Amino acid sequence: MLRRAVGKSLAFAGFTIQYGCIAHCTLEYIGELVVCSGPSMEPTIINHDLVFSERLSRHFYTIKKGDIVIVKSPFDPRMNICKRVIGLEGDKVCTSSPSDTFKTHTYVPKGHVWLEGDNLRNSTDSRAYGPVPYALIRGRVCLKLWPPPSFGRLSKSPTGRIIPRD
Amino acid sequence: MIVASQGMAQSSAFGRRCARAFVSGFFVAVPVTVTVLDRLAYIARVEGASMQPSLNPEGQTTSDVVLLSRWSVRDYQVQRGDIVSLLSPKNPQQKIIKRVIGLEGDLVKTRGYKNRYVKVPDGHFWIEGDHHGHSLDSNSFGPVSLGLVHGRASHIIWPPHRWQRITPSIPGGCALLLHRDRLPPSDQDD
């Protein structure tokens, strides 16, 4: 009686460990679902949208300019922020706002990226806190899942702030 | 002839059972090993002289191998004096191992940084190698975000005569000028 109960609980524990590990590997190496909050990525991503963020780009270092990424916040590692990559290391980025008369530029340092929200007026991003280390990137948002009318791939940057490399 | 074909059927059934056992074992062993290395602890060889004399005191002859705990940094709780491994802010593909000197809010005295004194911002920490002058650390790239922390070095496990538990200790000539608890409260409200 007791032996059967012990055997069953061991089997259950083994089952939980095995599927827990498979879940960890999927979330860490394939992708995860993210609920975005805040207005900084409007109109591309609205408050309470559900998106799928894939992890392969982060592990193979294939994040490109114009990608929307989920990044660990540089000021609180337990919080995540969702922004668009405007510049990779070595790229030229514009630090002045579109309304300024004199445009200022800077170059993104090695190992860092420049992030900006699509809603430039209501976004705290690299214009405020500077370039962010590449290693803080968690994943690349590739698909919007909810709400159903806006299901599908995400659009390119509407702000025109990406300076192409010549 | 019938005996030969029966023998062949048995060996192919055995082969199929072996293959199935191997595949199911593989699907258990790989996720469990990967999860243990990601969440519990992993082992790494220390390269370079930036942490001498605490790590790699013999230099080129033998490199220390350390046990790095991922579980103890899962909530980004590091202490001053800990030796931690982190993803390099200069190169995301590389991990560096340094000592934590200051945490958020502390005032540190720098060596060769653009500012003489630095107040560590929120969510950041200040790292230095024990071998000053031979170390690429916060004195080059400034305070580092806590999100880059990868693991805490808990034990040196190779070579055998260097087996020891690593305890948090601040080296002499300390850069920590003022602990955040001793700083006067700032005027600005959160």
JSON list of N, CA, C and O in Angstrom, two decimals, chain A residues 17-18 20-25 28-29 58 60-61 72-78 89 109-112 133-136 138, chain B residues 24 27-28 30-32 34-35 38-39 75-77 87-93 104 121-124 145-149:
[
{"chain": "A", "resi": 17, "resn": "ILE", "atom": "N", "xyz": [9.13, 17.15, -13.09]},
{"chain": "A", "resi": 17, "resn": "ILE", "atom": "CA", "xyz": [10.48, 17.66, -13.37]},
{"chain": "A", "resi": 17, "resn": "ILE", "atom": "C", "xyz": [10.75, 17.64, -14.87]},
{"chain": "A", "resi": 17, "resn": "ILE", "atom": "O", "xyz": [11.24, 18.61, -15.45]},
{"chain": "A", "resi": 18, "resn": "GLN", "atom": "N", "xyz": [10.38, 16.51, -15.51]},
{"chain": "A", "resi": 18, "resn": "GLN", "atom": "CA", "xyz": [10.68, 16.40, -16.94]},
{"chain": "A", "resi": 18, "resn": "GLN", "atom": "C", "xyz": [9.95, 17.46, -17.73]},
{"chain": "A", "resi": 18, "resn": "GLN", "atom": "O", "xyz": [10.53, 18.16, -18.57]},
{"chain": "A", "resi": 20, "resn": "GLY", "atom": "N", "xyz": [8.61, 20.25, -16.59]},
{"chain": "A", "resi": 20, "resn": "GLY", "atom": "CA", "xyz": [9.07, 21.58, -16.17]},
{"chain": "A", "resi": 20, "resn": "GLY", "atom": "C", "xyz": [10.33, 21.96, -16.92]},
{"chain": "A", "resi": 20, "resn": "GLY", "atom": "O", "xyz": [10.48, 23.10, -17.38]},
{"chain": "A", "resi": 21, "resn": "CYS", "atom": "N", "xyz": [11.25, 21.01, -17.07]},
{"chain": "A", "resi": 21, "resn": "CYS", "atom": "CA", "xyz": [12.48, 21.30, -17.79]},
{"chain": "A", "resi": 21, "resn": "CYS", "atom": "C", "xyz": [12.22, 21.57, -19.27]},
{"chain": "A", "resi": 21, "resn": "CYS", "atom": "O", "xyz": [12.84, 22.45, -19.87]},
{"chain": "A", "resi": 22, "resn": "ILE", "atom": "N", "xyz": [11.29, 20.81, -19.86]},
{"chain": "A", "resi": 22, "resn": "ILE", "atom": "CA", "xyz": [10.95, 21.05, -21.27]},
{"chain": "A", "resi": 22, "resn": "ILE", "atom": "C", "xyz": [10.34, 22.44, -21.41]},
{"chain": "A", "resi": 22, "resn": "ILE", "atom": "O", "xyz": [10.64, 23.19, -22.36]},
{"chain": "A", "resi": 23, "resn": "ALA", "atom": "N", "xyz": [9.49, 22.83, -20.44]},
{"chain": "A", "resi": 23, "resn": "ALA", "atom": "CA", "xyz": [8.88, 24.16, -20.49]},
{"chain": "A", "resi": 23, "resn": "ALA", "atom": "C", "xyz": [9.96, 25.24, -20.37]},
{"chain": "A", "resi": 23, "resn": "ALA", "atom": "O", "xyz": [9.94, 26.23, -21.12]},
{"chain": "A", "resi": 24, "resn": "HIS", "atom": "N", "xyz": [10.92, 25.04, -19.47]},
{"chain": "A", "resi": 24, "resn": "HIS", "atom": "CA", "xyz": [11.99, 26.02, -19.34]},
{"chain": "A", "resi": 24, "resn": "HIS", "atom": "C", "xyz": [12.76, 26.17, -20.64]},
{"chain": "A", "resi": 24, "resn": "HIS", "atom": "O", "xyz": [13.05, 27.26, -21.10]},
{"chain": "A", "resi": 25, "resn": "CYS", "atom": "N", "xyz": [13.10, 25.02, -21.27]},
{"chain": "A", "resi": 25, "resn": "CYS", "atom": "CA", "xyz": [13.88, 25.08, -22.50]},
{"chain": "A", "resi": 25, "resn": "CYS", "atom": "C", "xyz": [13.09, 25.77, -23.62]},
{"chain": "A", "resi": 25, "resn": "CYS", "atom": "O", "xyz": [13.66, 26.53, -24.40]},
{"chain": "A", "resi": 28, "resn": "GLU", "atom": "N", "xyz": [12.97, 29.54, -22.83]},
{"chain": "A", "resi": 28, "resn": "GLU", "atom": "CA", "xyz": [14.28, 30.19, -22.85]},
{"chain": "A", "resi": 28, "resn": "GLU", "atom": "C", "xyz": [14.91, 30.21, -24.22]},
{"chain": "A", "resi": 28, "resn": "GLU", "atom": "O", "xyz": [15.62, 31.13, -24.57]},
{"chain": "A", "resi": 29, "resn": "TYR", "atom": "N", "xyz": [14.66, 29.19, -25.03]},
{"chain": "A", "resi": 29, "resn": "TYR", "atom": "CA", "xyz": [15.36, 29.05, -26.31]},
{"chain": "A", "resi": 29, "resn": "TYR", "atom": "C", "xyz": [14.48, 29.19, -27.53]},
{"chain": "A", "resi": 29, "resn": "TYR", "atom": "O", "xyz": [14.99, 29.37, -28.62]},
{"chain": "A", "resi": 58, "resn": "ARG", "atom": "N", "xyz": [18.04, 36.30, -30.21]},
{"chain": "A", "resi": 58, "resn": "ARG", "atom": "CA", "xyz": [18.87, 36.75, -29.13]},
{"chain": "A", "resi": 58, "resn": "ARG", "atom": "C", "xyz": [20.05, 35.79, -28.93]},
{"chain": "A", "resi": 58, "resn": "ARG", "atom": "O", "xyz": [21.16, 36.22, -28.70]},
{"chain": "A", "resi": 60, "resn": "PHE", "atom": "N", "xyz": [21.35, 33.75, -31.20]},
{"chain": "A", "resi": 60, "resn": "PHE", "atom": "CA", "xyz": [22.24, 33.72, -32.37]},
{"chain": "A", "resi": 60, "resn": "PHE", "atom": "C", "xyz": [22.71, 35.12, -32.76]},
{"chain": "A", "resi": 60, "resn": "PHE", "atom": "O", "xyz": [23.35, 35.27, -33.79]},
{"chain": "A", "resi": 61, "resn": "TYR", "atom": "N", "xyz": [22.39, 36.11, -31.98]},
{"chain": "A", "resi": 61, "resn": "TYR", "atom": "CA", "xyz": [22.87, 37.49, -32.20]},
{"chain": "A", "resi": 61, "resn": "TYR", "atom": "C", "xyz": [22.49, 38.00, -33.58]},
{"chain": "A", "resi": 61, "resn": "TYR", "atom": "O", "xyz": [23.31, 38.60, -34.26]},
{"chain": "A", "resi": 72, "resn": "LYS", "atom": "N", "xyz": [15.44, 43.74, -20.86]},
{"chain": "A", "resi": 72, "resn": "LYS", "atom": "CA", "xyz": [15.39, 43.90, -19.40]},
{"chain": "A", "resi": 72, "resn": "LYS", "atom": "C", "xyz": [15.67, 45.37, -19.12]},
{"chain": "A", "resi": 72, "resn": "LYS", "atom": "O", "xyz": [16.62, 45.93, -19.66]},
{"chain": "A", "resi": 73, "resn": "SER", "atom": "N", "xyz": [14.88, 45.97, -18.24]},
{"chain": "A", "resi": 73, "resn": "SER", "atom": "CA", "xyz": [15.07, 47.39, -17.99]},
{"chain": "A", "resi": 73, "resn": "SER", "atom": "C", "xyz": [16.44, 47.63, -17.35]},
{"chain": "A", "resi": 73, "resn": "SER", "atom": "O", "xyz": [16.82, 46.95, -16.40]},
{"chain": "A", "resi": 74, "resn": "PRO", "atom": "N", "xyz": [17.21, 48.61, -17.86]},
{"chain": "A", "resi": 74, "resn": "PRO", "atom": "CA", "xyz": [18.53, 48.86, -17.26]},
{"chain": "A", "resi": 74, "resn": "PRO", "atom": "C", "xyz": [18.45, 49.35, -15.82]},
{"chain": "A", "resi": 74, "resn": "PRO", "atom": "O", "xyz": [19.41, 49.22, -15.07]},
{"chain": "A", "resi": 75, "resn": "PHE", "atom": "N", "xyz": [17.30, 49.89, -15.43]},
{"chain": "A", "resi": 75, "resn": "PHE", "atom": "CA", "xyz": [17.19, 50.43, -14.08]},
{"chain": "A", "resi": 75, "resn": "PHE", "atom": "C", "xyz": [16.49, 49.50, -13.11]},
{"chain": "A", "resi": 75, "resn": "PHE", "atom": "O", "xyz": [16.51, 49.74, -11.92]},
{"chain": "A", "resi": 76, "resn": "ASP", "atom": "N", "xyz": [15.86, 48.44, -13.60]},
{"chain": "A", "resi": 76, "resn": "ASP", "atom": "CA", "xyz": [15.22, 47.46, -12.73]},
{"chain": "A", "resi": 76, "resn": "ASP", "atom": "C", "xyz": [15.18, 46.15, -13.49]},
{"chain": "A", "resi": 76, "resn": "ASP", "atom": "O", "xyz": [14.33, 45.96, -14.37]},
{"chain": "A", "resi": 77, "resn": "PRO", "atom": "N", "xyz": [16.12, 45.22, -13.19]},
{"chain": "A", "resi": 77, "resn": "PRO", "atom": "CA", "xyz": [16.22, 44.01, -14.02]},
{"chain": "A", "resi": 77, "resn": "PRO", "atom": "C", "xyz": [15.00, 43.11, -13.95]},
{"chain": "A", "resi": 77, "resn": "PRO", "atom": "O", "xyz": [14.85, 42.22, -14.79]},
{"chain": "A", "resi": 78, "resn": "ARG", "atom": "N", "xyz": [14.11, 43.33, -13.00]},
{"chain": "A", "resi": 78, "resn": "ARG", "atom": "CA", "xyz": [12.90, 42.51, -12.93]},
{"chain": "A", "resi": 78, "resn": "ARG", "atom": "C", "xyz": [11.81, 43.01, -13.85]},
{"chain": "A", "resi": 78, "resn": "ARG", "atom": "O", "xyz": [10.80, 42.34, -14.04]},
{"chain": "A", "resi": 89, "resn": "GLU", "atom": "N", "xyz": [25.50, 48.66, -32.73]},
{"chain": "A", "resi": 89, "resn": "GLU", "atom": "CA", "xyz": [26.80, 49.25, -32.39]},
{"chain": "A", "resi": 89, "resn": "GLU", "atom": "C", "xyz": [27.44, 49.86, -33.64]},
{"chain": "A", "resi": 89, "resn": "GLU", "atom": "O", "xyz": [27.42, 49.28, -34.71]},
{"chain": "A", "resi": 109, "resn": "PRO", "atom": "N", "xyz": [27.82, 53.02, -28.95]},
{"chain": "A", "resi": 109, "resn": "PRO", "atom": "CA", "xyz": [29.09, 52.38, -28.58]},
{"chain": "A", "resi": 109, "resn": "PRO", "atom": "C", "xyz": [29.03, 50.85, -28.78]},
{"chain": "A", "resi": 109, "resn": "PRO", "atom": "O", "xyz": [27.96, 50.27, -28.99]},
{"chain": "A", "resi": 110, "resn": "LYS", "atom": "N", "xyz": [30.22, 50.24, -28.72]},
{"chain": "A", "resi": 110, "resn": "LYS", "atom": "CA", "xyz": [30.37, 48.81, -28.93]},
{"chain": "A", "resi": 110, "resn": "LYS", "atom": "C", "xyz": [29.55, 48.03, -27.90]},
{"chain": "A", "resi": 110, "resn": "LYS", "atom": "O", "xyz": [29.58, 48.36, -26.72]},
{"chain": "A", "resi": 111, "resn": "GLY", "atom": "N", "xyz": [28.86, 47.00, -28.36]},
{"chain": "A", "resi": 111, "resn": "GLY", "atom": "CA", "xyz": [28.13, 46.13, -27.43]},
{"chain": "A", "resi": 111, "resn": "GLY", "atom": "C", "xyz": [26.81, 46.71, -26.96]},
{"chain": "A", "resi": 111, "resn": "GLY", "atom": "O", "xyz": [26.19, 46.15, -26.06]},
{"chain": "A", "resi": 112, "resn": "HIS", "atom": "N", "xyz": [26.37, 47.83, -27.55]},
{"chain": "A", "resi": 112, "resn": "HIS", "atom": "CA", "xyz": [25.12, 48.46, -27.12]},
{"chain": "A", "resi": 112, "resn": "HIS", "atom": "C", "xyz": [24.15, 48.63, -28.28]},
{"chain": "A", "resi": 112, "resn": "HIS", "atom": "O", "xyz": [24.53, 48.46, -29.44]},
{"chain": "A", "resi": 133, "resn": "PRO", "atom": "N", "xyz": [22.98, 48.05, -23.13]},
{"chain": "A", "resi": 133, "resn": "PRO", "atom": "CA", "xyz": [23.81, 46.90, -23.54]},
{"chain": "A", "resi": 133, "resn": "PRO", "atom": "C", "xyz": [23.01, 45.85, -24.30]},
{"chain": "A", "resi": 133, "resn": "PRO", "atom": "O", "xyz": [21.88, 45.53, -23.92]},
{"chain": "A", "resi": 134, "resn": "TYR", "atom": "N", "xyz": [23.60, 45.32, -25.36]},
{"chain": "A", "resi": 134, "resn": "TYR", "atom": "CA", "xyz": [22.94, 44.31, -26.20]},
{"chain": "A", "resi": 134, "resn": "TYR", "atom": "C", "xyz": [22.53, 43.09, -25.39]},
{"chain": "A", "resi": 134, "resn": "TYR", "atom": "O", "xyz": [21.49, 42.49, -25.63]},
{"chain": "A", "resi": 135, "resn": "ALA", "atom": "N", "xyz": [23.35, 42.74, -24.40]},
{"chain": "A", "resi": 135, "resn": "ALA", "atom": "CA", "xyz": [23.10, 41.52, -23.63]},
{"chain": "A", "resi": 135, "resn": "ALA", "atom": "C", "xyz": [21.83, 41.60, -22.78]},
{"chain": "A", "resi": 135, "resn": "ALA", "atom": "O", "xyz": [21.36, 40.59, -22.28]},
{"chain": "A", "resi": 136, "resn": "LEU", "atom": "N", "xyz": [21.24, 42.80, -22.63]},
{"chain": "A", "resi": 136, "resn": "LEU", "atom": "CA", "xyz": [19.99, 42.91, -21.88]},
{"chain": "A", "resi": 136, "resn": "LEU", "atom": "C", "xyz": [18.78, 42.53, -22.73]},
{"chain": "A", "resi": 136, "resn": "LEU", "atom": "O", "xyz": [17.68, 42.40, -22.20]},
{"chain": "A", "resi": 138, "resn": "ARG", "atom": "N", "xyz": [16.06, 40.43, -24.41]},
{"chain": "A", "resi": 138, "resn": "ARG", "atom": "CA", "xyz": [15.51, 39.11, -24.09]},
{"chain": "A", "resi": 138, "resn": "ARG", "atom": "C", "xyz": [15.02, 38.39, -25.34]},
{"chain": "A", "resi": 138, "resn": "ARG", "atom": "O", "xyz": [15.19, 37.19, -25.48]},
{"chain": "B", "resi": 24, "resn": "SER", "atom": "N", "xyz": [13.92, 8.39, -26.12]},
{"chain": "B", "resi": 24, "resn": "SER", "atom": "CA", "xyz": [13.16, 8.89, -24.97]},
{"chain": "B", "resi": 24, "resn": "SER", "atom": "C", "xyz": [14.11, 9.34, -23.87]},
{"chain": "B", "resi": 24, "resn": "SER", "atom": "O", "xyz": [13.84, 10.32, -23.18]},
{"chain": "B", "resi": 27, "resn": "PHE", "atom": "N", "xyz": [15.34, 12.81, -24.79]},
{"chain": "B", "resi": 27, "resn": "PHE", "atom": "CA", "xyz": [14.38, 13.88, -24.54]},
{"chain": "B", "resi": 27, "resn": "PHE", "atom": "C", "xyz": [14.19, 14.17, -23.06]},
{"chain": "B", "resi": 27, "resn": "PHE", "atom": "O", "xyz": [13.58, 15.16, -22.70]},
{"chain": "B", "resi": 28, "resn": "VAL", "atom": "N", "xyz": [14.67, 13.29, -22.20]},
{"chain": "B", "resi": 28, "resn": "VAL", "atom": "CA", "xyz": [14.65, 13.60, -20.77]},
{"chain": "B", "resi": 28, "resn": "VAL", "atom": "C", "xyz": [15.97, 14.25, -20.37]},
{"chain": "B", "resi": 28, "resn": "VAL", "atom": "O", "xyz": [16.00, 15.28, -19.71]},
{"chain": "B", "resi": 30, "resn": "VAL", "atom": "N", "xyz": [18.43, 15.83, -22.09]},
{"chain": "B", "resi": 30, "resn": "VAL", "atom": "CA", "xyz": [18.84, 17.15, -22.61]},
{"chain": "B", "resi": 30, "resn": "VAL", "atom": "C", "xyz": [18.09, 18.29, -21.93]},
{"chain": "B", "resi": 30, "resn": "VAL", "atom": "O", "xyz": [18.73, 19.21, -21.40]},
{"chain": "B", "resi": 31, "resn": "PRO", "atom": "N", "xyz": [16.76, 18.29, -21.85]},
{"chain": "B", "resi": 31, "resn": "PRO", "atom": "CA", "xyz": [16.10, 19.41, -21.16]},
{"chain": "B", "resi": 31, "resn": "PRO", "atom": "C", "xyz": [16.50, 19.52, -19.69]},
{"chain": "B", "resi": 31, "resn": "PRO", "atom": "O", "xyz": [16.67, 20.63, -19.18]},
{"chain": "B", "resi": 32, "resn": "VAL", "atom": "N", "xyz": [16.68, 18.37, -19.00]},
{"chain": "B", "resi": 32, "resn": "VAL", "atom": "CA", "xyz": [17.02, 18.45, -17.58]},
{"chain": "B", "resi": 32, "resn": "VAL", "atom": "C", "xyz": [18.42, 19.03, -17.42]},
{"chain": "B", "resi": 32, "resn": "VAL", "atom": "O", "xyz": [18.64, 19.92, -16.58]},
{"chain": "B", "resi": 34, "resn": "VAL", "atom": "N", "xyz": [20.06, 21.02, -19.53]},
{"chain": "B", "resi": 34, "resn": "VAL", "atom": "CA", "xyz": [20.04, 22.43, -19.91]},
{"chain": "B", "resi": 34, "resn": "VAL", "atom": "C", "xyz": [19.42, 23.26, -18.79]},
{"chain": "B", "resi": 34, "resn": "VAL", "atom": "O", "xyz": [19.92, 24.33, -18.43]},
{"chain": "B", "resi": 35, "resn": "THR", "atom": "N", "xyz": [18.33, 22.77, -18.19]},
{"chain": "B", "resi": 35, "resn": "THR", "atom": "CA", "xyz": [17.67, 23.51, -17.12]},
{"chain": "B", "resi": 35, "resn": "THR", "atom": "C", "xyz": [18.58, 23.62, -15.90]},
{"chain": "B", "resi": 35, "resn": "THR", "atom": "O", "xyz": [18.64, 24.67, -15.26]},
{"chain": "B", "resi": 38, "resn": "ASP", "atom": "N", "xyz": [21.17, 26.22, -16.60]},
{"chain": "B", "resi": 38, "resn": "ASP", "atom": "CA", "xyz": [20.63, 27.57, -16.67]},
{"chain": "B", "resi": 38, "resn": "ASP", "atom": "C", "xyz": [20.14, 28.08, -15.33]},
{"chain": "B", "resi": 38, "resn": "ASP", "atom": "O", "xyz": [20.16, 29.27, -15.08]},
{"chain": "B", "resi": 39, "resn": "ARG", "atom": "N", "xyz": [19.60, 27.19, -14.50]},
{"chain": "B", "resi": 39, "resn": "ARG", "atom": "CA", "xyz": [18.93, 27.66, -13.29]},
{"chain": "B", "resi": 39, "resn": "ARG", "atom": "C", "xyz": [19.69, 27.38, -12.02]},
{"chain": "B", "resi": 39, "resn": "ARG", "atom": "O", "xyz": [19.52, 28.10, -11.04]},
{"chain": "B", "resi": 75, "resn": "ASP", "atom": "N", "xyz": [17.27, 36.39, -8.30]},
{"chain": "B", "resi": 75, "resn": "ASP", "atom": "CA", "xyz": [16.51, 37.59, -8.02]},
{"chain": "B", "resi": 75, "resn": "ASP", "atom": "C", "xyz": [17.41, 38.82, -8.02]},
{"chain": "B", "resi": 75, "resn": "ASP", "atom": "O", "xyz": [17.06, 39.84, -7.43]},
{"chain": "B", "resi": 76, "resn": "TYR", "atom": "N", "xyz": [18.59, 38.70, -8.65]},
{"chain": "B", "resi": 76, "resn": "TYR", "atom": "CA", "xyz": [19.54, 39.81, -8.78]},
{"chain": "B", "resi": 76, "resn": "TYR", "atom": "C", "xyz": [20.01, 40.34, -7.43]},
{"chain": "B", "resi": 76, "resn": "TYR", "atom": "O", "xyz": [20.29, 41.52, -7.28]},
{"chain": "B", "resi": 77, "resn": "GLN", "atom": "N", "xyz": [20.08, 39.43, -6.43]},
{"chain": "B", "resi": 77, "resn": "GLN", "atom": "CA", "xyz": [20.57, 39.86, -5.11]},
{"chain": "B", "resi": 77, "resn": "GLN", "atom": "C", "xyz": [22.06, 39.58, -5.07]},
{"chain": "B", "resi": 77, "resn": "GLN", "atom": "O", "xyz": [22.46, 38.42, -4.96]},
{"chain": "B", "resi": 87, "resn": "LEU", "atom": "N", "xyz": [27.58, 39.23, -18.26]},
{"chain": "B", "resi": 87, "resn": "LEU", "atom": "CA", "xyz": [27.75, 39.39, -19.70]},
{"chain": "B", "resi": 87, "resn": "LEU", "atom": "C", "xyz": [28.42, 40.74, -19.91]},
{"chain": "B", "resi": 87, "resn": "LEU", "atom": "O", "xyz": [28.02, 41.74, -19.33]},
{"chain": "B", "resi": 88, "resn": "SER", "atom": "N", "xyz": [29.44, 40.76, -20.75]},
{"chain": "B", "resi": 88, "resn": "SER", "atom": "CA", "xyz": [30.21, 41.99, -20.90]},
{"chain": "B", "resi": 88, "resn": "SER", "atom": "C", "xyz": [29.39, 43.06, -21.62]},
{"chain": "B", "resi": 88, "resn": "SER", "atom": "O", "xyz": [28.78, 42.80, -22.65]},
{"chain": "B", "resi": 89, "resn": "PRO", "atom": "N", "xyz": [29.37, 44.30, -21.07]},
{"chain": "B", "resi": 89, "resn": "PRO", "atom": "CA", "xyz": [28.65, 45.37, -21.78]},
{"chain": "B", "resi": 89, "resn": "PRO", "atom": "C", "xyz": [29.32, 45.75, -23.10]},
{"chain": "B", "resi": 89, "resn": "PRO", "atom": "O", "xyz": [28.69, 46.38, -23.94]},
{"chain": "B", "resi": 90, "resn": "LYS", "atom": "N", "xyz": [30.59, 45.35, -23.26]},
{"chain": "B", "resi": 90, "resn": "LYS", "atom": "CA", "xyz": [31.28, 45.69, -24.51]},
{"chain": "B", "resi": 90, "resn": "LYS", "atom": "C", "xyz": [31.11, 44.61, -25.57]},
{"chain": "B", "resi": 90, "resn": "LYS", "atom": "O", "xyz": [31.32, 44.85, -26.74]},
{"chain": "B", "resi": 91, "resn": "ASN", "atom": "N", "xyz": [30.80, 43.39, -25.15]},
{"chain": "B", "resi": 91, "resn": "ASN", "atom": "CA", "xyz": [30.70, 42.28, -26.08]},
{"chain": "B", "resi": 91, "resn": "ASN", "atom": "C", "xyz": [29.71, 41.26, -25.52]},
{"chain": "B", "resi": 91, "resn": "ASN", "atom": "O", "xyz": [30.03, 40.54, -24.59]},
{"chain": "B", "resi": 92, "resn": "PRO", "atom": "N", "xyz": [28.48, 41.23, -26.07]},
{"chain": "B", "resi": 92, "resn": "PRO", "atom": "CA", "xyz": [27.45, 40.38, -25.47]},
{"chain": "B", "resi": 92, "resn": "PRO", "atom": "C", "xyz": [27.75, 38.89, -25.54]},
{"chain": "B", "resi": 92, "resn": "PRO", "atom": "O", "xyz": [27.13, 38.09, -24.85]},
{"chain": "B", "resi": 93, "resn": "GLN", "atom": "N", "xyz": [28.73, 38.48, -26.37]},
{"chain": "B", "resi": 93, "resn": "GLN", "atom": "CA", "xyz": [29.03, 37.06, -26.49]},
{"chain": "B", "resi": 93, "resn": "GLN", "atom": "C", "xyz": [30.06, 36.62, -25.46]},
{"chain": "B", "resi": 93, "resn": "GLN", "atom": "O", "xyz": [30.41, 35.45, -25.40]},
{"chain": "B", "resi": 104, "resn": "GLU", "atom": "N", "xyz": [23.62, 49.94, -5.89]},
{"chain": "B", "resi": 104, "resn": "GLU", "atom": "CA", "xyz": [22.92, 51.17, -6.25]},
{"chain": "B", "resi": 104, "resn": "GLU", "atom": "C", "xyz": [22.88, 52.12, -5.06]},
{"chain": "B", "resi": 104, "resn": "GLU", "atom": "O", "xyz": [22.63, 51.73, -3.94]},
{"chain": "B", "resi": 121, "resn": "PRO", "atom": "N", "xyz": [23.92, 54.45, -10.13]},
{"chain": "B", "resi": 121, "resn": "PRO", "atom": "CA", "xyz": [22.48, 54.68, -10.35]},
{"chain": "B", "resi": 121, "resn": "PRO", "atom": "C", "xyz": [21.64, 53.46, -9.95]},
{"chain": "B", "resi": 121, "resn": "PRO", "atom": "O", "xyz": [22.16, 52.38, -9.70]},
{"chain": "B", "resi": 122, "resn": "ASP", "atom": "N", "xyz": [20.31, 53.65, -9.92]},
{"chain": "B", "resi": 122, "resn": "ASP", "atom": "CA", "xyz": [19.37, 52.56, -9.60]},
{"chain": "B", "resi": 122, "resn": "ASP", "atom": "C", "xyz": [19.53, 51.41, -10.56]},
{"chain": "B", "resi": 122, "resn": "ASP", "atom": "O", "xyz": [19.68, 51.61, -11.76]},
{"chain": "B", "resi": 123, "resn": "GLY", "atom": "N", "xyz": [19.45, 50.20, -10.04]},
{"chain": "B", "resi": 123, "resn": "GLY", "atom": "CA", "xyz": [19.48, 49.04, -10.91]},
{"chain": "B", "resi": 123, "resn": "GLY", "atom": "C", "xyz": [20.86, 48.74, -11.48]},
{"chain": "B", "resi": 123, "resn": "GLY", "atom": "O", "xyz": [21.00, 47.89, -12.36]},
{"chain": "B", "resi": 124, "resn": "HIS", "atom": "N", "xyz": [21.89, 49.45, -11.01]},
{"chain": "B", "resi": 124, "resn": "HIS", "atom": "CA", "xyz": [23.26, 49.22, -11.50]},
{"chain": "B", "resi": 124, "resn": "HIS", "atom": "C", "xyz": [24.17, 48.83, -10.35]},
{"chain": "B", "resi": 124, "resn": "HIS", "atom": "O", "xyz": [23.80, 48.93, -9.20]},
{"chain": "B", "resi": 145, "resn": "SER", "atom": "N", "xyz": [24.57, 47.47, -15.51]},
{"chain": "B", "resi": 145, "resn": "SER", "atom": "CA", "xyz": [23.20, 47.14, -15.15]},
{"chain": "B", "resi": 145, "resn": "SER", "atom": "C", "xyz": [23.13, 45.76, -14.49]},
{"chain": "B", "resi": 145, "resn": "SER", "atom": "O", "xyz": [23.79, 44.82, -14.93]},
{"chain": "B", "resi": 146, "resn": "LEU", "atom": "N", "xyz": [22.32, 45.66, -13.43]},
{"chain": "B", "resi": 146, "resn": "LEU", "atom": "CA", "xyz": [22.17, 44.38, -12.71]},
{"chain": "B", "resi": 146, "resn": "LEU", "atom": "C", "xyz": [21.63, 43.28, -13.60]},
{"chain": "B", "resi": 146, "resn": "LEU", "atom": "O", "xyz": [21.82, 42.10, -13.33]},
{"chain": "B", "resi": 147, "resn": "GLY", "atom": "N", "xyz": [20.92, 43.63, -14.66]},
{"chain": "B", "resi": 147, "resn": "GLY", "atom": "CA", "xyz": [20.37, 42.63, -15.57]},
{"chain": "B", "resi": 147, "resn": "GLY", "atom": "C", "xyz": [21.43, 41.81, -16.28]},
{"chain": "B", "resi": 147, "resn": "GLY", "atom": "O", "xyz": [21.14, 40.76, -16.84]},
{"chain": "B", "resi": 148, "resn": "LEU", "atom": "N", "xyz": [22.71, 42.29, -16.25]},
{"chain": "B", "resi": 148, "resn": "LEU", "atom": "CA", "xyz": [23.77, 41.57, -16.93]},
{"chain": "B", "resi": 148, "resn": "LEU", "atom": "C", "xyz": [24.40, 40.49, -16.06]},
{"chain": "B", "resi": 148, "resn": "LEU", "atom": "O", "xyz": [25.20, 39.70, -16.55]},
{"chain": "B", "resi": 149, "resn": "VAL", "atom": "N", "xyz": [24.04, 40.47, -14.77]},
{"chain": "B", "resi": 149, "resn": "VAL", "atom": "CA", "xyz": [24.63, 39.46, -13.87]},
{"chain": "B", "resi": 149, "resn": "VAL", "atom": "C", "xyz": [24.25, 38.07, -14.34]},
{"chain": "B", "resi": 149, "resn": "VAL", "atom": "O", "xyz": [23.10, 37.81, -14.69]}
]
